[in-house]
Amino acid sequence: NAGVTQTPKFQVLKTGQSMTLQCAQDMNHNSMYWYRQDPGMGLRLIYYSASEGTTDKGEVPNGYNVSRLNKREFSLRLESAAPSQTSVYFCASSEITGTLRGSGNTIYFGEGSWLTVV
Amino acid sequence: QKEVEQDPGPLSVPEGAIVSLNCTYSNSAFQYFMWYRQYSRKGPELLMYTYSSGNKEDGRFTAQVDKSSKYISLFIRDSQPSDSATYLCAMSGNTGGFKTIFGAGTRLFVKA
């Protein structure tokens, strides 16, 4: 019963380095998301993929890119890391978009990736 | 003004107390109202979900939605030390999970 799995769990980067956060879900969900969580700011959406083959910007997309590799996998890339990108990153997924009723809007989260940029 | 406002706390209560956690919101289009619980160094997990107005009870937890006041609450009865966590409210319209807006979370400590 893995749910949403993301790697790595912890990473320290130097300013300017690049890295990719990997995420996979085994719930056959259509939609996947990347959030960042900062103290006092709550969860902020970076990018999302409503369905396989599509990606869209969220609230804070600058400095990030994403790839929806297939229905299961959604990766987040930092091309040139900056100290402002120090945060906890969560990958998430949900079943269906646009449902009128039911639990289609329930979002399931991974365990988080703690990223520090020095 | 944020779309969803939530007092960050921390809120500290003795074991057995009734806890009230609240959020206010400004977007009248919100239809789904959710509470997530997040333990330290873990991802948020859905605790309760309500569609439109009214109350929903699940064990020691009760969620209330007052759409006329744009106010939602989570009540925890007979609170336990294991309830110590951050509680995030979340809400969305009918357009799917990517339009979900989260509150900043209230940190709760239940002391034995």
Tab-separated table of C-alpha atoms in Angstrom:
chain	number	residue	atom	x	y	z
A	1	ASN	CA	0.000	0.000	0.000
A	2	ALA	CA	2.644	2.520	-1.112
A	3	GLY	CA	0.379	5.390	-2.259
A	4	VAL	CA	2.580	8.311	-3.318
A	5	THR	CA	6.328	7.734	-3.169
A	6	GLN	CA	8.852	10.508	-3.615
A	7	THR	CA	12.636	10.580	-3.594
A	8	PRO	CA	14.987	11.735	-2.260
A	9	LYS	CA	13.770	12.432	1.275
A	10	PHE	CA	16.634	14.783	2.110
A	11	GLN	CA	18.980	16.729	-0.148
A	12	VAL	CA	21.486	19.544	0.281
A	13	LEU	CA	22.370	21.503	-2.843
A	14	LYS	CA	24.767	24.305	-3.558
A	15	THR	CA	23.441	27.435	-5.226
A	16	GLY	CA	23.347	26.903	-8.972
A	17	GLN	CA	23.223	23.116	-8.868
A	18	SER	CA	20.395	21.222	-10.495
A	19	MET	CA	18.401	18.284	-9.276
A	20	THR	CA	15.262	16.299	-9.978
A	21	LEU	CA	12.707	15.151	-7.424
A	22	GLN	CA	11.038	11.933	-8.444
A	23	CYS	CA	7.467	10.944	-7.655
A	24	ALA	CA	5.333	7.915	-8.402
A	25	GLN	CA	1.808	6.920	-7.396
A	26	ASP	CA	0.223	3.500	-7.537
A	27	MET	CA	-3.426	4.514	-7.120
A	28	ASN	CA	-4.122	4.943	-10.855
A	29	HIS	CA	-4.863	8.622	-10.275
A	30	ASN	CA	-5.218	10.974	-13.199
A	31	SER	CA	-3.962	14.136	-11.532
A	32	MET	CA	-0.616	14.772	-9.914
A	33	TYR	CA	0.835	17.789	-8.130
A	34	TRP	CA	3.960	19.307	-6.694
A	35	TYR	CA	3.643	21.557	-3.653
A	36	ARG	CA	6.116	23.351	-1.476
A	37	GLN	CA	5.497	24.011	2.197
A	38	ASP	CA	7.142	26.874	4.032
A	39	PRO	CA	6.556	28.083	7.613
A	40	GLY	CA	3.601	30.444	7.793
A	41	MET	CA	2.889	30.059	4.071
A	42	GLY	CA	1.106	26.750	4.026
A	43	LEU	CA	1.081	24.524	0.972
A	44	ARG	CA	1.619	26.299	-2.316
A	45	LEU	CA	1.094	24.630	-5.661
A	46	ILE	CA	4.128	24.700	-7.931
A	47	TYR	CA	2.925	22.713	-10.931
A	48	TYR	CA	0.217	20.204	-11.607
A	49	SER	CA	-0.712	17.654	-14.228
A	50	ALA	CA	-4.454	17.241	-14.595
A	51	SER	CA	-3.980	14.145	-16.720
A	52	GLU	CA	-1.232	12.237	-18.484
A	53	GLY	CA	0.299	14.380	-21.190
A	54	THR	CA	-0.607	17.752	-19.679
A	55	THR	CA	1.149	20.041	-17.223
A	56	ASP	CA	0.233	23.496	-15.963
A	57	LYS	CA	1.696	26.158	-13.717
A	58	GLY	CA	0.441	26.599	-10.219
A	59	GLU	CA	0.897	29.483	-7.835
A	60	VAL	CA	4.724	29.485	-7.608
A	61	PRO	CA	6.237	27.926	-10.785
A	62	ASN	CA	9.292	30.149	-11.258
A	63	GLY	CA	12.576	28.247	-11.080
A	64	TYR	CA	10.967	24.836	-11.597
A	65	ASN	CA	10.103	22.511	-14.437
A	66	VAL	CA	8.081	19.326	-14.441
A	67	SER	CA	7.651	16.220	-16.543
A	68	ARG	CA	4.669	13.861	-16.484
A	69	LEU	CA	6.561	10.789	-17.620
A	70	ASN	CA	3.510	8.515	-17.659
A	71	LYS	CA	0.337	8.115	-15.635
A	72	ARG	CA	2.277	6.994	-12.556
A	73	GLU	CA	5.251	9.357	-12.525
A	74	PHE	CA	5.628	13.121	-12.188
A	75	SER	CA	9.045	14.690	-11.654
A	76	LEU	CA	10.063	18.169	-10.513
A	77	ARG	CA	13.335	19.715	-11.670
A	78	LEU	CA	15.265	22.616	-10.246
A	79	GLU	CA	17.545	23.792	-13.026
A	80	SER	CA	19.646	26.256	-11.021
A	81	ALA	CA	18.882	26.010	-7.317
A	82	ALA	CA	18.607	29.176	-5.233
A	83	PRO	CA	18.479	29.579	-1.425
A	84	SER	CA	14.847	30.737	-1.805
A	85	GLN	CA	14.034	27.200	-2.940
A	86	THR	CA	14.948	25.781	0.450
A	87	SER	CA	11.696	24.136	1.447
A	88	VAL	CA	9.808	20.920	1.978
A	89	TYR	CA	8.415	19.563	-1.274
A	90	PHE	CA	5.385	17.314	-1.480
A	91	CYS	CA	4.220	15.304	-4.424
A	92	ALA	CA	0.530	14.462	-4.435
A	93	SER	CA	-2.168	12.891	-6.567
A	94	SER	CA	-5.940	12.847	-6.848
A	95	GLU	CA	-8.437	10.647	-8.597
A	96	ILE	CA	-10.545	12.770	-10.897
A	97	THR	CA	-10.757	16.404	-11.760
A	98	GLY	CA	-14.008	18.236	-12.104
A	99	THR	CA	-16.305	15.851	-10.274
A	100	LEU	CA	-19.530	17.380	-9.112
A	101	ARG	CA	-19.856	15.234	-6.006
A	102	GLY	CA	-17.905	12.541	-4.258
A	103	SER	CA	-14.333	12.450	-3.108
A	104	GLY	CA	-12.731	13.353	-6.408
A	105	ASN	CA	-11.030	16.346	-4.898
A	106	THR	CA	-9.260	14.388	-2.171
A	107	ILE	CA	-5.516	14.856	-2.528
A	108	TYR	CA	-3.102	12.164	-1.373
A	109	PHE	CA	0.373	13.295	-0.386
A	110	GLY	CA	3.787	11.713	-0.327
A	111	GLU	CA	6.044	11.831	2.711
A	112	GLY	CA	7.919	14.936	1.616
A	113	SER	CA	11.402	15.869	0.412
A	114	TRP	CA	13.459	18.232	2.566
A	115	LEU	CA	15.635	20.375	0.320
A	116	THR	CA	18.262	22.816	1.549
A	117	VAL	CA	20.075	25.121	-0.858
A	118	VAL	CA	23.251	26.688	0.543
B	1	GLN	CA	-6.292	39.067	1.794
B	2	LYS	CA	-5.710	35.325	1.516
B	3	GLU	CA	-8.526	33.170	0.171
B	4	VAL	CA	-8.285	30.933	3.232
B	5	GLU	CA	-7.296	32.186	6.679
B	6	GLN	CA	-6.252	29.881	9.494
B	7	ASP	CA	-4.728	30.771	12.848
B	8	PRO	CA	-1.298	29.081	12.966
B	9	GLY	CA	-1.371	28.629	16.749
B	10	PRO	CA	0.257	26.850	18.432
B	11	LEU	CA	-2.694	25.626	20.440
B	12	SER	CA	-1.863	23.706	23.608
B	13	VAL	CA	-4.564	21.794	25.503
B	14	PRO	CA	-4.657	19.157	28.236
B	15	GLU	CA	-5.575	15.596	27.400
B	16	GLY	CA	-9.347	15.103	27.319
B	17	ALA	CA	-10.129	18.683	26.295
B	18	ILE	CA	-12.434	19.619	23.432
B	19	VAL	CA	-10.455	21.278	20.665
B	20	SER	CA	-11.915	23.727	18.174
B	21	LEU	CA	-9.998	24.529	15.002
B	22	ASN	CA	-11.314	27.068	12.523
B	23	CYS	CA	-10.843	28.566	9.086
B	24	THR	CA	-12.469	31.431	7.273
B	25	TYR	CA	-12.590	31.864	3.531
B	26	SER	CA	-13.597	34.466	0.992
B	27	ASN	CA	-14.495	32.519	-2.169
B	28	SER	CA	-18.199	31.651	-2.245
B	29	ALA	CA	-17.541	29.119	-5.037
B	30	PHE	CA	-15.928	26.658	-2.644
B	31	GLN	CA	-18.004	23.470	-2.361
B	32	TYR	CA	-15.598	20.902	-0.903
B	33	PHE	CA	-14.235	21.454	2.575
B	34	MET	CA	-11.503	19.243	3.915
B	35	TRP	CA	-9.364	18.846	6.987
B	36	TYR	CA	-5.917	17.336	6.696
B	37	ARG	CA	-3.748	16.200	9.570
B	38	GLN	CA	0.013	16.424	9.285
B	39	TYR	CA	2.344	14.797	11.774
B	40	SER	CA	5.855	16.122	12.154
B	41	ARG	CA	8.060	15.253	9.181
B	42	LYS	CA	5.195	13.557	7.342
B	43	GLY	CA	2.889	14.466	4.492
B	44	PRO	CA	-0.652	15.722	5.106
B	45	GLU	CA	-3.344	13.058	5.174
B	46	LEU	CA	-7.056	13.582	4.732
B	47	LEU	CA	-8.925	13.493	8.031
B	48	MET	CA	-12.427	14.521	6.989
B	49	TYR	CA	-14.192	15.875	3.968
B	50	THR	CA	-17.572	17.621	3.621
B	51	TYR	CA	-19.449	18.600	0.521
B	52	SER	CA	-21.363	21.892	0.802
B	53	SER	CA	-22.848	22.881	4.172
B	54	GLY	CA	-23.647	20.987	7.323
B	55	ASN	CA	-21.966	18.760	9.849
B	56	LYS	CA	-20.118	15.510	9.551
B	57	GLU	CA	-19.059	13.307	12.420
B	58	ASP	CA	-16.407	10.599	12.464
B	59	GLY	CA	-15.606	9.186	15.857
B	60	ARG	CA	-14.150	11.937	18.024
B	61	PHE	CA	-14.006	14.358	15.092
B	62	THR	CA	-16.774	16.664	13.862
B	63	ALA	CA	-16.494	18.961	10.876
B	64	GLN	CA	-18.870	21.886	10.470
B	65	VAL	CA	-19.383	24.133	7.488
B	66	ASP	CA	-21.285	27.425	7.622
B	67	LYS	CA	-21.332	28.730	4.074
B	68	SER	CA	-23.380	31.792	5.002
B	69	SER	CA	-20.558	32.944	7.279
B	70	LYS	CA	-17.781	31.409	5.158
B	71	TYR	CA	-16.517	29.623	8.232
B	72	ILE	CA	-15.524	26.019	8.819
B	73	SER	CA	-14.619	24.227	12.025
B	74	LEU	CA	-13.121	20.979	13.195
B	75	PHE	CA	-13.939	19.786	16.700
B	76	ILE	CA	-11.945	17.105	18.456
B	77	ARG	CA	-13.571	15.553	21.513
B	78	ASP	CA	-11.637	13.815	24.266
B	79	SER	CA	-8.354	14.935	22.733
B	80	GLN	CA	-5.397	12.581	23.011
B	81	PRO	CA	-1.631	13.170	22.878
B	82	SER	CA	-1.706	11.271	19.568
B	83	ASP	CA	-3.824	14.110	18.157
B	84	SER	CA	-0.792	16.412	18.424
B	85	ALA	CA	-0.179	17.485	14.844
B	86	THR	CA	-0.719	20.337	12.430
B	87	TYR	CA	-4.264	20.565	11.072
B	88	LEU	CA	-4.749	22.136	7.670
B	89	CYS	CA	-8.092	23.169	6.289
B	90	ALA	CA	-8.526	22.967	2.533
B	91	MET	CA	-11.292	23.863	0.141
B	92	SER	CA	-12.091	23.794	-3.541
B	93	GLY	CA	-14.849	24.266	-6.039
B	94	ASN	CA	-16.074	21.761	-8.595
B	95	THR	CA	-13.087	22.194	-10.870
B	96	GLY	CA	-10.833	19.538	-9.441
B	97	GLY	CA	-8.000	19.046	-7.004
B	98	PHE	CA	-5.676	21.518	-8.657
B	99	LYS	CA	-7.914	24.338	-7.482
B	100	THR	CA	-7.670	23.271	-3.851
B	101	ILE	CA	-6.589	26.067	-1.547
B	102	PHE	CA	-4.949	25.178	1.755
B	103	GLY	CA	-4.861	27.095	4.986
B	104	ALA	CA	-1.480	27.630	6.623
B	105	GLY	CA	-2.279	25.030	9.312
B	106	THR	CA	-2.823	25.172	13.069
B	107	ARG	CA	-0.282	23.400	15.228
B	108	LEU	CA	-1.949	21.490	18.073
B	109	PHE	CA	-0.263	20.093	21.179
B	110	VAL	CA	-2.227	17.811	23.489
B	111	LYS	CA	-0.456	17.384	26.818
B	112	ALA	CA	-0.785	14.164	28.798
